[in-house]
mmCIF file of C-alpha atoms in Angstrom:
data_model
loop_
_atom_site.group_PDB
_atom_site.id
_atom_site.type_symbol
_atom_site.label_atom_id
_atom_site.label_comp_id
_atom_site.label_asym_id
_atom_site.label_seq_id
_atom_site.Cartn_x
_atom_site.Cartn_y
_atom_site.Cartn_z
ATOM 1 C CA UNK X 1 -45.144 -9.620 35.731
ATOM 2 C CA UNK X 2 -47.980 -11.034 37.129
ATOM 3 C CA UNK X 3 -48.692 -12.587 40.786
ATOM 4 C CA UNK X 4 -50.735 -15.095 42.789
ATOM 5 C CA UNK X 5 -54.125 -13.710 44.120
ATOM 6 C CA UNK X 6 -54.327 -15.406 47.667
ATOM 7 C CA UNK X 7 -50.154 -15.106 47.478
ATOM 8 C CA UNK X 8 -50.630 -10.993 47.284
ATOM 9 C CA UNK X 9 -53.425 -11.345 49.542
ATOM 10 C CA UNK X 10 -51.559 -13.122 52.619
ATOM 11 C CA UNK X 11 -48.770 -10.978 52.126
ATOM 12 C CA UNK X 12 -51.012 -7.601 52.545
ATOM 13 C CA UNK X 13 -52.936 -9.369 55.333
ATOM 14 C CA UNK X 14 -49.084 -10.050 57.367
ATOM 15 C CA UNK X 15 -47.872 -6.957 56.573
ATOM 16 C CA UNK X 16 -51.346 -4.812 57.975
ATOM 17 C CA UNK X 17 -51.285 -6.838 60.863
ATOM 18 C CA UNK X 18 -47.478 -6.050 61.584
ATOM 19 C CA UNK X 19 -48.620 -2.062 62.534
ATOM 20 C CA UNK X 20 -51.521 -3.415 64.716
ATOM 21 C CA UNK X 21 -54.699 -4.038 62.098
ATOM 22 C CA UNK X 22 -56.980 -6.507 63.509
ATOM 23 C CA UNK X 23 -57.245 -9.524 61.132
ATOM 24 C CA UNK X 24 -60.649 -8.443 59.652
ATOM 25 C CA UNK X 25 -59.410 -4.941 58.926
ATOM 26 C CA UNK X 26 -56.304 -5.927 57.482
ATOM 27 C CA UNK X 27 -58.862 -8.519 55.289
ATOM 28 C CA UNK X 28 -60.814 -5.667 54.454
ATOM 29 C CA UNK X 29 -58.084 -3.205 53.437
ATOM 30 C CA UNK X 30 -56.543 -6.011 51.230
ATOM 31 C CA UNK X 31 -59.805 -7.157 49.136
ATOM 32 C CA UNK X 32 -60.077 -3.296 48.761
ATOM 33 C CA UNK X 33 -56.380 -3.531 47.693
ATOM 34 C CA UNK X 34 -56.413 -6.583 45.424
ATOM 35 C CA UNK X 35 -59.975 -5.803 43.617
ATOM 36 C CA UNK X 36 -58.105 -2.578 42.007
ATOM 37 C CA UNK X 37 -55.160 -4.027 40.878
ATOM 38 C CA UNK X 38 -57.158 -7.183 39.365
ATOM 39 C CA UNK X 39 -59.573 -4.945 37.743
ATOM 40 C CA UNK X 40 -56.421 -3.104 36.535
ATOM 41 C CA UNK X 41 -56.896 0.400 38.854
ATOM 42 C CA UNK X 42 -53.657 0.205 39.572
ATOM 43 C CA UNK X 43 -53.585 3.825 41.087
ATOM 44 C CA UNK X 44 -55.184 2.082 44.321
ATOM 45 C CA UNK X 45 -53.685 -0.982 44.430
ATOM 46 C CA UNK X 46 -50.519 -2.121 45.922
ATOM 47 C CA UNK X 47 -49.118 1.070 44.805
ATOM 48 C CA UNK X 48 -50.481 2.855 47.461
ATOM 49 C CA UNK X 49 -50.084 0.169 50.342
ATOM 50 C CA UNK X 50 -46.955 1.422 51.423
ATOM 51 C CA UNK X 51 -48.301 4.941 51.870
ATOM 52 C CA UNK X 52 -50.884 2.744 53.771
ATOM 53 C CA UNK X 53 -48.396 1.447 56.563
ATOM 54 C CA UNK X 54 -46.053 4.827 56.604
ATOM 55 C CA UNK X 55 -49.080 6.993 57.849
ATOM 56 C CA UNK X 56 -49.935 4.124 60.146
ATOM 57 C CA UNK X 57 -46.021 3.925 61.689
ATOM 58 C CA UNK X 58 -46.135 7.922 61.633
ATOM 59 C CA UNK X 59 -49.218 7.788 63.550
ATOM 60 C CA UNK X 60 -51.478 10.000 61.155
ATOM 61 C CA UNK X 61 -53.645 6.844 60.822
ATOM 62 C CA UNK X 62 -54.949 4.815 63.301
ATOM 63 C CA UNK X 63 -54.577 1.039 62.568
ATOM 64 C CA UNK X 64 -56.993 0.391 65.148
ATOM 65 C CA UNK X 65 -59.872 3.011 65.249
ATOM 66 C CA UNK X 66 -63.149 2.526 64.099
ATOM 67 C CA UNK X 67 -65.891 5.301 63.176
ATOM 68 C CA UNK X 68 -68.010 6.970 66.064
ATOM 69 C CA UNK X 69 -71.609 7.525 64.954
ATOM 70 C CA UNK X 70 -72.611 11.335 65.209
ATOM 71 C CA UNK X 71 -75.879 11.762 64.410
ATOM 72 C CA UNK X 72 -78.756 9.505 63.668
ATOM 73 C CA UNK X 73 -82.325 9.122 62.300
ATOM 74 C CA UNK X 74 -83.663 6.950 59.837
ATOM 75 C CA UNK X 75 -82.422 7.784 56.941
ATOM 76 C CA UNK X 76 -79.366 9.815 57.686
ATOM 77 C CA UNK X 77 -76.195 8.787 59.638
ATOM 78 C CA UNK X 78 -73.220 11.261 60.265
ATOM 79 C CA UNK X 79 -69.843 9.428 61.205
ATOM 80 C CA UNK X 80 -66.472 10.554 62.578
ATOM 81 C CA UNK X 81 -63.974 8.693 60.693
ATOM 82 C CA UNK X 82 -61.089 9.170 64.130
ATOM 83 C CA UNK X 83 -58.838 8.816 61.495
ATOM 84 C CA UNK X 84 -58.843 5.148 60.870
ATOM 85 C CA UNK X 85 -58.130 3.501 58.251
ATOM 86 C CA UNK X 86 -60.394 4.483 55.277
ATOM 87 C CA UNK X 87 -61.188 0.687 54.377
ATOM 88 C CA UNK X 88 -62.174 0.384 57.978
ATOM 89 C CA UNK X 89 -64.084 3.336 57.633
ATOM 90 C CA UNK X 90 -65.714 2.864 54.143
ATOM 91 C CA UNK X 91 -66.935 -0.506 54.863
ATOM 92 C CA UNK X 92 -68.178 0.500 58.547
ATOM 93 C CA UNK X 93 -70.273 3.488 57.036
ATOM 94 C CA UNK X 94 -71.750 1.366 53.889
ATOM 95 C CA UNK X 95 -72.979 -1.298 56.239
ATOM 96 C CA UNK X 96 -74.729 0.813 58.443
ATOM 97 C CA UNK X 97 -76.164 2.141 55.467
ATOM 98 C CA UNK X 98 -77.597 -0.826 54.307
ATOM 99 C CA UNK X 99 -78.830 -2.163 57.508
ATOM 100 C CA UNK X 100 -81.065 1.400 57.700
ATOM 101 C CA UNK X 101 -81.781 1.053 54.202
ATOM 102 C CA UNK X 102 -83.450 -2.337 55.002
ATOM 103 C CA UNK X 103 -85.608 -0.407 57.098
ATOM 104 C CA UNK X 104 -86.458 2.630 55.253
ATOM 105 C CA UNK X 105 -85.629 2.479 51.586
ATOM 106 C CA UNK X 106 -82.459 4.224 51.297
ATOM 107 C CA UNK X 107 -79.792 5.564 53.952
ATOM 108 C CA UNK X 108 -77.298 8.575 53.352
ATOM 109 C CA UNK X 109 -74.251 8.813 55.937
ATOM 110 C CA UNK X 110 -71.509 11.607 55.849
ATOM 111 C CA UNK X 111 -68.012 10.728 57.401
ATOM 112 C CA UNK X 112 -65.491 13.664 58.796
ATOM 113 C CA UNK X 113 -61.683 12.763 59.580
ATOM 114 C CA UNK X 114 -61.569 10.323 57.279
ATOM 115 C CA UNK X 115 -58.259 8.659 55.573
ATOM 116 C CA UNK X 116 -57.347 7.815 51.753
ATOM 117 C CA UNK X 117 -60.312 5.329 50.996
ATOM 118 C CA UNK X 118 -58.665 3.372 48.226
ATOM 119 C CA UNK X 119 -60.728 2.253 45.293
ATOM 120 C CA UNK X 120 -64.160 3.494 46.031
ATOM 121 C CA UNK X 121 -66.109 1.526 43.648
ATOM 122 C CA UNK X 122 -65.237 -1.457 46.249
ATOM 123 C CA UNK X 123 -67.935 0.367 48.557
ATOM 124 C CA UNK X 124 -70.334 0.406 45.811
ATOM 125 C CA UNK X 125 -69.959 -2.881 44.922
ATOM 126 C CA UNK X 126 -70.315 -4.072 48.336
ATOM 127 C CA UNK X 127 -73.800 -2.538 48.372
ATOM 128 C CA UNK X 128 -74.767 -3.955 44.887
ATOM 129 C CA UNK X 129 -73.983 -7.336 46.149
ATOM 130 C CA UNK X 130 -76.506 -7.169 48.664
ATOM 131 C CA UNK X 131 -79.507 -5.643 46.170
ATOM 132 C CA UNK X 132 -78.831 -2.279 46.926
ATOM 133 C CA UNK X 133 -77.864 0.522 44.809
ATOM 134 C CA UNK X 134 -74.359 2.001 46.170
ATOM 135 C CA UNK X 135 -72.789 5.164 46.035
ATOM 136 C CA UNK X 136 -69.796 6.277 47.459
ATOM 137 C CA UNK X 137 -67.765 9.815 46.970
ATOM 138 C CA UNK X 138 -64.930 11.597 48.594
ATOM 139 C CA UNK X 139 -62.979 14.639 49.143
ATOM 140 C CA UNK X 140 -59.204 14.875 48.922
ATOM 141 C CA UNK X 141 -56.291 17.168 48.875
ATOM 142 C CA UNK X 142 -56.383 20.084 46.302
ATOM 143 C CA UNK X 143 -55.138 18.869 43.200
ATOM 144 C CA UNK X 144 -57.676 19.757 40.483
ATOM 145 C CA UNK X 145 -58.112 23.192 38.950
ATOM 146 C CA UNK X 146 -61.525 24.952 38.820
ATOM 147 C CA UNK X 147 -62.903 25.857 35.204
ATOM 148 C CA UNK X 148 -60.367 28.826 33.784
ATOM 149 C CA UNK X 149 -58.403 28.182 36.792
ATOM 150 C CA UNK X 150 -54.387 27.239 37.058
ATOM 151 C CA UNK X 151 -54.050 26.099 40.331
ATOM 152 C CA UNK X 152 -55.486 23.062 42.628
ATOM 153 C CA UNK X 153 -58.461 24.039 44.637
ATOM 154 C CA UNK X 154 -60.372 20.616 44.379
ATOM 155 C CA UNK X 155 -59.928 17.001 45.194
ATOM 156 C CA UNK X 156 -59.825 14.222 42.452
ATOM 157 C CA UNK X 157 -63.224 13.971 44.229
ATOM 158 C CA UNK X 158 -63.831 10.341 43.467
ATOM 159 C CA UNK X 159 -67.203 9.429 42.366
ATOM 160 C CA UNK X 160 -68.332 5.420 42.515
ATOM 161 C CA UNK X 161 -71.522 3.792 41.358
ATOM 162 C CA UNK X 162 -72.828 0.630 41.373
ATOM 163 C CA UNK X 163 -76.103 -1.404 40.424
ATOM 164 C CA UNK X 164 -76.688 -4.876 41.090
ATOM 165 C CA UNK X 165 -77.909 -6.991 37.906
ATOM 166 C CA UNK X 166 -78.931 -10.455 36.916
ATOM 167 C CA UNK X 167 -76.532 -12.432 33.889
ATOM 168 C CA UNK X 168 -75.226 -9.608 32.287
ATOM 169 C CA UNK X 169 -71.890 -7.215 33.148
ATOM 170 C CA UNK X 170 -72.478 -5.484 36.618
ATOM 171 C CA UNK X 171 -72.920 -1.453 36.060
ATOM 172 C CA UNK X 172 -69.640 -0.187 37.721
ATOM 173 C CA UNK X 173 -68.998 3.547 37.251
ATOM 174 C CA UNK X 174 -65.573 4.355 39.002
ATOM 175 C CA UNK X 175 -64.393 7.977 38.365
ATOM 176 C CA UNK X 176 -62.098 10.780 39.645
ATOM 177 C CA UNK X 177 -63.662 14.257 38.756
ATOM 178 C CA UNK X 178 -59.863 15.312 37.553
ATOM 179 C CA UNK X 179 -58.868 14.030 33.761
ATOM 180 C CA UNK X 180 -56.863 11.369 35.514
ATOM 181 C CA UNK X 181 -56.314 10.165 38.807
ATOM 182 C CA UNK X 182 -52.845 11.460 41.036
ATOM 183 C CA UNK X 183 -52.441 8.314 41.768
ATOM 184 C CA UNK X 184 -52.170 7.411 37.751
ATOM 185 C CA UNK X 185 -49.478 10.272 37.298
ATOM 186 C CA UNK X 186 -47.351 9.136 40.018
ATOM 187 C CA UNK X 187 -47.138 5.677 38.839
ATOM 188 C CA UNK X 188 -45.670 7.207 35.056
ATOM 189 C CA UNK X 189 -43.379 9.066 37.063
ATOM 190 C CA UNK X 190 -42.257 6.410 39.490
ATOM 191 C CA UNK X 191 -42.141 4.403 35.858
ATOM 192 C CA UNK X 192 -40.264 7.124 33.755
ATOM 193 C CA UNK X 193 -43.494 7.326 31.433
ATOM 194 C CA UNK X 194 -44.566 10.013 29.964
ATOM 195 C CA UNK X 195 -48.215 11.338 30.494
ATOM 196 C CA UNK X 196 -51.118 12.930 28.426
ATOM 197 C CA UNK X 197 -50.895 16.792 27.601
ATOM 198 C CA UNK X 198 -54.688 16.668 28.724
ATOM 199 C CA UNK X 199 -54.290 15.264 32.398
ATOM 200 C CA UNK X 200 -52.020 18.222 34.024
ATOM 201 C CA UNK X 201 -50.736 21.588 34.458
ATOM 202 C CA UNK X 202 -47.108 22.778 35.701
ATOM 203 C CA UNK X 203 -46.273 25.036 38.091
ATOM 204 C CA UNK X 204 -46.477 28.132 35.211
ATOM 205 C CA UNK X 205 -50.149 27.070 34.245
ATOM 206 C CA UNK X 206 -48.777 25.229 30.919
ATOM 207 C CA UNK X 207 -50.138 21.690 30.107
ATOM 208 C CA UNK X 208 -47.324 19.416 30.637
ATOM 209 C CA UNK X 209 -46.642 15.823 29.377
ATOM 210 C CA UNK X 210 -43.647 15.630 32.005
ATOM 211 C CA UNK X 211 -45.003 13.567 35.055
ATOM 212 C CA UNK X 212 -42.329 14.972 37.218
ATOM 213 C CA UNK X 213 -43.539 18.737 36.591
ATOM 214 C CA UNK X 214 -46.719 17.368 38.806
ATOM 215 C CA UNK X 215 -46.126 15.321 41.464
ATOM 216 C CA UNK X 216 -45.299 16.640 44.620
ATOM 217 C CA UNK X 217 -47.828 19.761 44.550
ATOM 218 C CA UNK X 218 -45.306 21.009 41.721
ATOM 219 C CA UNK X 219 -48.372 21.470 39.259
ATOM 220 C CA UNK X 220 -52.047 20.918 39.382
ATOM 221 C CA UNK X 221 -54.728 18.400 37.341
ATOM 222 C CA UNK X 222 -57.308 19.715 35.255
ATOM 223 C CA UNK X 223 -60.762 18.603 35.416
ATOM 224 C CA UNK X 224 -62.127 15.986 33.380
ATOM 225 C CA UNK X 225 -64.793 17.693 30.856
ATOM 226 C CA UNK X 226 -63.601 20.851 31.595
ATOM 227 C CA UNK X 227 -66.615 22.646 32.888
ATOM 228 C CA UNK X 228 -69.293 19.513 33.590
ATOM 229 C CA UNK X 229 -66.453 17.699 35.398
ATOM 230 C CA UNK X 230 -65.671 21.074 37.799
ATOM 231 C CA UNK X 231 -69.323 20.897 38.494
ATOM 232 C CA UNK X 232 -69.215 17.425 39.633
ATOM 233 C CA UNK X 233 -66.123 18.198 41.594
ATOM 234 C CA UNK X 234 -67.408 21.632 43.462
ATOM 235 C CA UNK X 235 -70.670 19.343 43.951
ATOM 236 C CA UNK X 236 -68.769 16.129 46.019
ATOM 237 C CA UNK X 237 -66.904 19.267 48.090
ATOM 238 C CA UNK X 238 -70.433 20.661 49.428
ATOM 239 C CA UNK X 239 -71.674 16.760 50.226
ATOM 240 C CA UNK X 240 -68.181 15.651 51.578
ATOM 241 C CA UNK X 241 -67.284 19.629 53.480
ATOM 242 C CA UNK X 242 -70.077 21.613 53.798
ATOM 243 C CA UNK X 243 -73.179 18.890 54.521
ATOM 244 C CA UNK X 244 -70.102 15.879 56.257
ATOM 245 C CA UNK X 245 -68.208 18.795 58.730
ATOM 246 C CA UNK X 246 -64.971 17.644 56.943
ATOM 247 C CA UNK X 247 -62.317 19.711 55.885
ATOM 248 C CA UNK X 248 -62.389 21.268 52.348
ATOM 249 C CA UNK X 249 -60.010 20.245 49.966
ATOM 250 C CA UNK X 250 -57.689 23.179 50.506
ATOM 251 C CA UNK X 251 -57.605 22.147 53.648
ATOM 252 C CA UNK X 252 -56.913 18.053 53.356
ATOM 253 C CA UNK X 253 -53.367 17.266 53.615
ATOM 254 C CA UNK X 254 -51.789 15.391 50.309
ATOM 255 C CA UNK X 255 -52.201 11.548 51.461
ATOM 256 C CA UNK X 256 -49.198 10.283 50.566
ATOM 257 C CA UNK X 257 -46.649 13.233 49.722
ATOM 258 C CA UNK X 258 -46.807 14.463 53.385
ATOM 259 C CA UNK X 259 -47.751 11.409 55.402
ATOM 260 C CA UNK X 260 -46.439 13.212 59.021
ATOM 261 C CA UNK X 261 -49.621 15.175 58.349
ATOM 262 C CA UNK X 262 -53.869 13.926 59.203
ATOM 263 C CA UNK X 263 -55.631 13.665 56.192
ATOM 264 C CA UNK X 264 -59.131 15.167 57.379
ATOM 265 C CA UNK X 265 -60.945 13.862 54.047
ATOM 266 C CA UNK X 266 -65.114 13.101 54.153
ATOM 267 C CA UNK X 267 -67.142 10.580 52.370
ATOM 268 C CA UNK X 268 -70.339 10.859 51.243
ATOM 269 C CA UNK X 269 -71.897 7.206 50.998
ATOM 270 C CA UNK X 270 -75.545 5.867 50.013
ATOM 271 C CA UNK X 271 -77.584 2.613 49.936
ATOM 272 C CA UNK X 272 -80.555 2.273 47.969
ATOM 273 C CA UNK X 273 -82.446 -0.679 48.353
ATOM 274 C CA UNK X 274 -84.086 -2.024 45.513
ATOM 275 C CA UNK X 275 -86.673 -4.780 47.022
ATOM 276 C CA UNK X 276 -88.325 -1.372 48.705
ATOM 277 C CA UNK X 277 -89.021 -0.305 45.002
ATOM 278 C CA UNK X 278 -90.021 -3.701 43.113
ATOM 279 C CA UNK X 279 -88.924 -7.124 43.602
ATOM 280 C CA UNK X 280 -85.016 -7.637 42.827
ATOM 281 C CA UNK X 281 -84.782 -9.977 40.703
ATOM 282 C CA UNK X 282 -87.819 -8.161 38.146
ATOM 283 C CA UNK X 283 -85.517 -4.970 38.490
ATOM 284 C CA UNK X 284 -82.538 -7.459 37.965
ATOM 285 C CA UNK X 285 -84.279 -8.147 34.578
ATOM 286 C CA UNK X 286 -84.746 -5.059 33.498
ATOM 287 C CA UNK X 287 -81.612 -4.409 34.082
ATOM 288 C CA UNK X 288 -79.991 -7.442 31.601
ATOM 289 C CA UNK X 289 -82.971 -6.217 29.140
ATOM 290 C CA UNK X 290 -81.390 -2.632 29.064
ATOM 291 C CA UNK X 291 -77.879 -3.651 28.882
ATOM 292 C CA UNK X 292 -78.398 -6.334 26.083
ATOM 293 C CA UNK X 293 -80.638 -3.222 23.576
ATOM 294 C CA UNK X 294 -77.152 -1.627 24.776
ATOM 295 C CA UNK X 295 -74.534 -4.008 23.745
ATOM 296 C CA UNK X 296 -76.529 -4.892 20.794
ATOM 297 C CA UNK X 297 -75.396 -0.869 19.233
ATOM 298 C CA UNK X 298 -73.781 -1.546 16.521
ATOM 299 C CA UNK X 299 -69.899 -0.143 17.144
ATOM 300 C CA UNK X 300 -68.279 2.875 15.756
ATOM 301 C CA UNK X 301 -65.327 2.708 13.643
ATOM 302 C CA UNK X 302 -62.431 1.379 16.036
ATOM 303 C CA UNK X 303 -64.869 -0.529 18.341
ATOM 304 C CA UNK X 304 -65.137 -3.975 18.616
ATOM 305 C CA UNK X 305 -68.403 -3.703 20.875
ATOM 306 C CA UNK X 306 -69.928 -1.301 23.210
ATOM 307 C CA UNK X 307 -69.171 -2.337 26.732
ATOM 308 C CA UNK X 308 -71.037 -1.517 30.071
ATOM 309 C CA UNK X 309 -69.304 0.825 32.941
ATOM 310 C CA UNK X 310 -67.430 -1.467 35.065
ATOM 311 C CA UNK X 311 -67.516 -4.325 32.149
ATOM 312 C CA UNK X 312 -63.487 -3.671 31.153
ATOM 313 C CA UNK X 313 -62.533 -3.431 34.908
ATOM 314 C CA UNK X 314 -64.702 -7.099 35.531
ATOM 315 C CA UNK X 315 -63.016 -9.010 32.705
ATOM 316 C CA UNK X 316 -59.589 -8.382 33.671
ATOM 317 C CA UNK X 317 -60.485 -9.486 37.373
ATOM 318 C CA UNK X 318 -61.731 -12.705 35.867
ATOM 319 C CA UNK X 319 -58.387 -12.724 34.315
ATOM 320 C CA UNK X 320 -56.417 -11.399 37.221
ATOM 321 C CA UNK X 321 -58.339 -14.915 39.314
ATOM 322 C CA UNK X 322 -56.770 -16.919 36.450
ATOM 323 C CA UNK X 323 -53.458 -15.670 35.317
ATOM 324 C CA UNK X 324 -52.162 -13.695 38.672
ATOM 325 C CA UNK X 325 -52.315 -9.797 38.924
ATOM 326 C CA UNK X 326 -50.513 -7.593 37.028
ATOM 327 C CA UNK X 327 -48.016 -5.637 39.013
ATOM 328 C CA UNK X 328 -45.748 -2.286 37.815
ATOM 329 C CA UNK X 329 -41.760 -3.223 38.506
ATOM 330 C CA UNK X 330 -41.867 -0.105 40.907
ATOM 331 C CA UNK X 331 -44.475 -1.559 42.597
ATOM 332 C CA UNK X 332 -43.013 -4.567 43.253
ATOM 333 C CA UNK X 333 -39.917 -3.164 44.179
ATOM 334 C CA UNK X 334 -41.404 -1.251 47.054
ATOM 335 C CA UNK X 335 -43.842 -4.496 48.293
ATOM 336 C CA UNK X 336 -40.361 -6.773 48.166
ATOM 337 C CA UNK X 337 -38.596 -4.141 50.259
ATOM 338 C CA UNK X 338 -41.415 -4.458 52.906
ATOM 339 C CA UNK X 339 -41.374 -7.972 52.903
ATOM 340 C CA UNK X 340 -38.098 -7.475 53.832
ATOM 341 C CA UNK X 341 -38.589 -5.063 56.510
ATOM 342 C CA UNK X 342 -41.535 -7.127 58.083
ATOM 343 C CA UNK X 343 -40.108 -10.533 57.887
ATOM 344 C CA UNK X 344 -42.806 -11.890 55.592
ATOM 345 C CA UNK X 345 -42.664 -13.849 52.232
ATOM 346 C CA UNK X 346 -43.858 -11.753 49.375
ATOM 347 C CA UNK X 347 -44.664 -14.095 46.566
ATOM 348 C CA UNK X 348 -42.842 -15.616 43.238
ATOM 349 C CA UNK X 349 -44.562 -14.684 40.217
ATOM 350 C CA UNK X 350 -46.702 -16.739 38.330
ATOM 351 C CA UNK X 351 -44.654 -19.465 36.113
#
């Protein structure tokens, strides 16, 4: 069924600001929230916002802590994430990103101690909205397989892209390094779906289509590509571990399996400002110009049109604003039992 926008939204906002989230934080964690479930990622959405408010009652996240700046210089920024919140964090880190990349052209930061970031392409975006180029990756628990391998070593390792453009679709590339997001694999099981034979492993090594021989650190995910998307994994762990200080993904506790346990994840997040490189709105041209020779390929058998990264994901947000987000029964559920917990209204689905 689907739901009201600002209805969802209010309800997040209340129920952040029950465990102590300031009202900006709580803002920020719910447009992080809402943009995945309205662009249909519903492995960040609302289906992890109760994992969200269990780690902050357990006390493995801090509702209230914001990220202390390591090291400095003008291009470079190294953060301590304290273990805040990782919209708090993410959105911290990619403004003070842009602000240097005003200044200089472009602006790297690193972030140790960091928490479960949600959708990362909301980081990216936020750059691309303000003319810069974003880019924003992460660590995370083990979960993935090497190459050959049969058992988690790597993160997902999220990796999120955006580019700000003129008329045309916004280039959004949103990606976990495994075949399929955790998050995606939970949500079949937690729905009594079935899953891919190409997204996991059990416990034996075997590929599985049984969601429930996964979850829980019962199996392991294989990496998307097989050997190019291991490379892109292994690469994110050296920016995120070895160049942030974080921990490695063997050593990043499962975010929401075991949430008596810190996380310890790192981000790796960039700004690139355009203006520094030609004036925005000629690149913004460009830009339209490339993506309309692009969309103009004539489609394959199957295809009705050959879409931009990030142009699926905008069209059912424009559809989300309309109609009211789509929301799994599970999901719902859980968000109706916290309303009830909290003493807040969670909202009637659209008529």
């Amino acid at each position: 069924m689907n739901y009201p926008v600002e209805g969802l939204h209010q309800f997040g906002v209340q129920a952040a600001m029950r465990m102590g989230v300031s009202r900006q934080d709580a803002e920020n964690l719910l447009k992080n929230v809402l943009t995945a479930d309205m662009r249909g990622v519903h492995s960040h959405g609302f289906s992890r916002f109760g994992g969200y408010l269990k780690r902050m009652r357990l006390g493995t996240t801090s509702p209230t802590a914001h990220p202390t700046l390591l090291r400095e210089s003008p291009s470079a920024l190294a953060f301590d994430g304290n273990a805040g919140l990782g919209s708090t964090i993410g959105i911290d880190v990619m403004t003070a990103c842009i602000e240097h990349a005003r200044q200089t052209g472009c602006c790297v930061a690193t972030v140790k101690n960091g928490s479960h970031y949600g959708f990362g392409g909301y980081y990216a975006m936020y750059a691309a909205e303000q003319g810069m180029i974003g880019i924003a990756a992460a660590n995370a628990a083990a979960l993935v397989t090497p190459f050959g391998g049969a058992k988690g070593m790597l993160g997902t390792n999220p990796l999120s892209i955006a580019v700000p453009g003129g008329q045309g679709p916004q280039f959004v590339l949103d990606m976990a390094t495994s075949e399929a997001a955790m998050g995606k694999i939970d949500l079949a099981y937690r729905e009594g779906k079935q899953i891919p034979d190409t997204w996991a492993l059990d416990s034996e090594g075997h590929r599985t289509t049984d969601p429930g021989r996964v979850v829980g650190h019962k199996g392991a995910l294989l990496p998307f590509g097989g050997a190019k998307g291991y490379g892109l994994a292994l690469l994110i762990e050296l920016l995120c571990c070895c160049l942030g200080g974080s921990c490695s993904s063997m050593e990043v506790n499962p975010a929401f399996d075991h949430t008596e346990l810190p996380f310890g994840a790192g981000y790796f997040m960039a700004a690139i400002d355009v203006s520094k490189f030609m004036d925005l709105d000629q690149f913004c041209q460009r830009v339209d110009s490339l993506f309309a020779d692009i969309k103009a390929c004539p489609p394959a058998a199957g295809f009705h049109e050959v879409m931009i990264p990030g142009e699926i994901e905008a069209r059912k947000c424009e559809a989300s604003r309309i109609s009211g987000v789509e929301l799994p029964d599970a999901v719902v559920e859980e968000m109706q039992e916290i309303a009830r917990q909290y003493g807040i209204s969670f909202p009637d689905p659209v008529a």
